[in-house]
mmCIF file with all atom_site columns, C-alpha atoms in Angstrom:
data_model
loop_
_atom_site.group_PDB
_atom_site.id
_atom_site.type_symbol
_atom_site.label_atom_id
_atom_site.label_alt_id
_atom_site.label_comp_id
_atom_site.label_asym_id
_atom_site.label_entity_id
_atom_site.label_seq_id
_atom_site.pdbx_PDB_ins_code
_atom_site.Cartn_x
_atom_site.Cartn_y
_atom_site.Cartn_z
_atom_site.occupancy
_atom_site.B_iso_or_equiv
_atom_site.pdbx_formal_charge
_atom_site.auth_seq_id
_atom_site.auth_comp_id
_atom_site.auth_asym_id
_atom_site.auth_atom_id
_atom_site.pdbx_PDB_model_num
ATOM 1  C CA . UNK A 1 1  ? 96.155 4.270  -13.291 1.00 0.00 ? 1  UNK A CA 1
ATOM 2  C CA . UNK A 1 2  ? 97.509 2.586  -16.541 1.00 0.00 ? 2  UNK A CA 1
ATOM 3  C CA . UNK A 1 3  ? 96.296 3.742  -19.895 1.00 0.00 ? 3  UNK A CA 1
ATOM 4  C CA . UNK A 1 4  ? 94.760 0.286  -20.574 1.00 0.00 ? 4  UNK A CA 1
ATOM 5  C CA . UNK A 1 5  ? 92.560 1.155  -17.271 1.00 0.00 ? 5  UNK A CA 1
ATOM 6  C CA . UNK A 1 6  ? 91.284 4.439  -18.541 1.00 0.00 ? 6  UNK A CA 1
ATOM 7  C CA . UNK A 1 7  ? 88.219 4.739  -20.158 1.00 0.00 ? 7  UNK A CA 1
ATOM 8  C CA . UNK A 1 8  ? 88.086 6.830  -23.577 1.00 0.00 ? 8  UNK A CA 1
ATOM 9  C CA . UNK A 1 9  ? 86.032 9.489  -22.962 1.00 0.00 ? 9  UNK A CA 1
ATOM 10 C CA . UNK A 1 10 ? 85.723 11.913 -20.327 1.00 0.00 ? 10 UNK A CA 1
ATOM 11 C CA . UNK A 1 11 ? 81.982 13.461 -19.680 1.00 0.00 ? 11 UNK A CA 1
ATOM 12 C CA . UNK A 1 12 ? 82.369 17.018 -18.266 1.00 0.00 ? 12 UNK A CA 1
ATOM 13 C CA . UNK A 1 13 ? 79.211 19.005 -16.664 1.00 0.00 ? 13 UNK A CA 1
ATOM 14 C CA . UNK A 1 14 ? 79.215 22.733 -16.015 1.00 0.00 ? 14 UNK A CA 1
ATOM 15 C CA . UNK A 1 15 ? 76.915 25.924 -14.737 1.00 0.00 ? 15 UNK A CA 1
ATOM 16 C CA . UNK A 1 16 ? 76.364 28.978 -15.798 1.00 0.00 ? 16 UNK A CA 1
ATOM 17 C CA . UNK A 1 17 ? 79.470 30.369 -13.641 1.00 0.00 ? 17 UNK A CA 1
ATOM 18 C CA . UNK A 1 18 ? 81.557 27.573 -14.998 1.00 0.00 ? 18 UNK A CA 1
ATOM 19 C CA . UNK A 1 19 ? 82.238 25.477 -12.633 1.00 0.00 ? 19 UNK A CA 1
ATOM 20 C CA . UNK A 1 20 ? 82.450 21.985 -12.401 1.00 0.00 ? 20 UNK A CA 1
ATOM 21 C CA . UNK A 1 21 ? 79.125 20.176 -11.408 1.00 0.00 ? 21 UNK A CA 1
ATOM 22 C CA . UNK A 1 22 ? 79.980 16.356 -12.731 1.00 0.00 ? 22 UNK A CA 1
ATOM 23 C CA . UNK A 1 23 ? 82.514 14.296 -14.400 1.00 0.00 ? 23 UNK A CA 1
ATOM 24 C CA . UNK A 1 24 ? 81.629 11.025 -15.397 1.00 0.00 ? 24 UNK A CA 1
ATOM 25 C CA . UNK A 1 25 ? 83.798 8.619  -17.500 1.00 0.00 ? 25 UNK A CA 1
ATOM 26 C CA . UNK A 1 26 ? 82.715 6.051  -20.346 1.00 0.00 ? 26 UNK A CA 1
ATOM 27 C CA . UNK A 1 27 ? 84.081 3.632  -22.750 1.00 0.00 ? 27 UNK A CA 1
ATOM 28 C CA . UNK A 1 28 ? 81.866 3.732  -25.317 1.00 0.00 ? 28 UNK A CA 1
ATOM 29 C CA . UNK A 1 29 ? 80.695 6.569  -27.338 1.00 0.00 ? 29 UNK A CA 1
ATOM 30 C CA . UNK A 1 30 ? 77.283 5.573  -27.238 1.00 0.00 ? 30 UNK A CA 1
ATOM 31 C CA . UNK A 1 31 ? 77.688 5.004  -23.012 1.00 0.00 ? 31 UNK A CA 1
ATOM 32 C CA . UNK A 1 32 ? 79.207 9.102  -23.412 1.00 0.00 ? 32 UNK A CA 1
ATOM 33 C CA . UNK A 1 33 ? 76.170 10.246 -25.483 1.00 0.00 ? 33 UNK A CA 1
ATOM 34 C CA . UNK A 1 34 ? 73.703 9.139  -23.481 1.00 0.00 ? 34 UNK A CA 1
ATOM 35 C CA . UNK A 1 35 ? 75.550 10.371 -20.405 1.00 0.00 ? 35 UNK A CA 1
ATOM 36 C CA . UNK A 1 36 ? 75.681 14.105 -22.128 1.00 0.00 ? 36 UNK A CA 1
ATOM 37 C CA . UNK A 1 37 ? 71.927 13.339 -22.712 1.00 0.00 ? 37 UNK A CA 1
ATOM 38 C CA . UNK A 1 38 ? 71.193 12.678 -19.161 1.00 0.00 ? 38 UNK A CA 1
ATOM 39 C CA . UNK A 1 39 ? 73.415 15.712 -17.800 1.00 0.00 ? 39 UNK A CA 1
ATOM 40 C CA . UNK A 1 40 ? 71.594 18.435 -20.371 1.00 0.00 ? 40 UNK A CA 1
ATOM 41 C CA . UNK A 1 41 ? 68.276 16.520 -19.024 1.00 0.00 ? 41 UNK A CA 1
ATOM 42 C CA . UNK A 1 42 ? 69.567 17.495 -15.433 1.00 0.00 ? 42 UNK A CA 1
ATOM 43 C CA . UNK A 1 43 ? 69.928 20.930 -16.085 1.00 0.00 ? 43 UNK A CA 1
ATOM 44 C CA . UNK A 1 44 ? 73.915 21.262 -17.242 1.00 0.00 ? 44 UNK A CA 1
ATOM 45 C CA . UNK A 1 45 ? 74.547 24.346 -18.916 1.00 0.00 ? 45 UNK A CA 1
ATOM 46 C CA . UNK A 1 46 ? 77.656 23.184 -20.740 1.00 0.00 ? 46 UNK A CA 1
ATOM 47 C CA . UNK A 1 47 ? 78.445 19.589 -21.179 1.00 0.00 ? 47 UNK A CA 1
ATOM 48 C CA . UNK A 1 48 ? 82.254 18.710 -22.658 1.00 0.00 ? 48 UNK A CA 1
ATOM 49 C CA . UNK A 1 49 ? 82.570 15.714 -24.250 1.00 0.00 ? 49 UNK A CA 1
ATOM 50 C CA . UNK A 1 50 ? 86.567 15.076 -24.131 1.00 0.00 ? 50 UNK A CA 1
ATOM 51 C CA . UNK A 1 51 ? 88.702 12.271 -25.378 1.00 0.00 ? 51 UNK A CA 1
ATOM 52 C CA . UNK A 1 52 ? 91.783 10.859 -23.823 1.00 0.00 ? 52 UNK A CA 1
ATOM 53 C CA . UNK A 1 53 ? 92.756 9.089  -27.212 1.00 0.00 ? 53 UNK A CA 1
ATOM 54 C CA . UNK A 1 54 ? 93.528 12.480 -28.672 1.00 0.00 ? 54 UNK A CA 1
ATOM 55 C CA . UNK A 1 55 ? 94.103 14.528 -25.876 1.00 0.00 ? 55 UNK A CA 1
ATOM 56 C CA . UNK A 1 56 ? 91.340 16.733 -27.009 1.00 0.00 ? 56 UNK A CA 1
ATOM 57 C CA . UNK A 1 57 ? 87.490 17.913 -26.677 1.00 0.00 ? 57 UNK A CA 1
ATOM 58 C CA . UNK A 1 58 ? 85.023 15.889 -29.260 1.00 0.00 ? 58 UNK A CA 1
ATOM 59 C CA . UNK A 1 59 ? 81.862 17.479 -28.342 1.00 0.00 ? 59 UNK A CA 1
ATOM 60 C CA . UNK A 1 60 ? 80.294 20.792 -26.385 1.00 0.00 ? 60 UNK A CA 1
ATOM 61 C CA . UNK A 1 61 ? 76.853 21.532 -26.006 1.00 0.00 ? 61 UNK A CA 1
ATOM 62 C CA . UNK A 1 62 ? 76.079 24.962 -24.716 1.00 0.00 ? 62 UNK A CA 1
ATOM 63 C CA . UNK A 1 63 ? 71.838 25.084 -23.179 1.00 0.00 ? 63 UNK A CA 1
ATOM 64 C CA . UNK A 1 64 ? 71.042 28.344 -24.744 1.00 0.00 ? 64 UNK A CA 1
ATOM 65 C CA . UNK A 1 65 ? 68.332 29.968 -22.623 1.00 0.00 ? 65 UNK A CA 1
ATOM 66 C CA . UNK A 1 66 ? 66.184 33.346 -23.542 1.00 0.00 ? 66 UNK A CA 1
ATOM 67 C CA . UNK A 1 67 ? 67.417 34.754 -19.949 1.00 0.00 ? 67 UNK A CA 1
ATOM 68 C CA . UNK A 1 68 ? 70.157 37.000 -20.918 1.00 0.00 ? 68 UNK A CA 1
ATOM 69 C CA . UNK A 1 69 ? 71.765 36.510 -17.370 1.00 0.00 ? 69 UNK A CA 1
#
């Protein structure tokens, strides 16, 4: 894949154990937003929003719950 053909930011879903339960990939911030949105909608109890431009995480959302498990 060239760099030209990436896309800019990275969406990254996880449980409660965290693991892995998406990745989706968008070029424009507003595109990544709403796919966060629509993950944490879903039930994702971290979401990482990462970008390849700097090589480094630009968002995390944590779900905070009242079950303490």
């Amino acid at each position: 894949m060239n760099e030209e053909d990436k896309n800019r930011w990275l969406i990254i879903a996880f449980d409660k154990d965290r693991k892995v339960t998406q990745v989706i990939s968008r070029d424009e911030m507003s595109e990544a937003i709403g796919a966060k949105d629509e993950l944490v909608a879903k039930g994702a109890y971290k979401v990482v929003i990462y970008d390849h431009e700097t090589n480094a995480p630009f968002f995390i959302h944590f779900t905070h719950t009242s079950d303490p498990t």
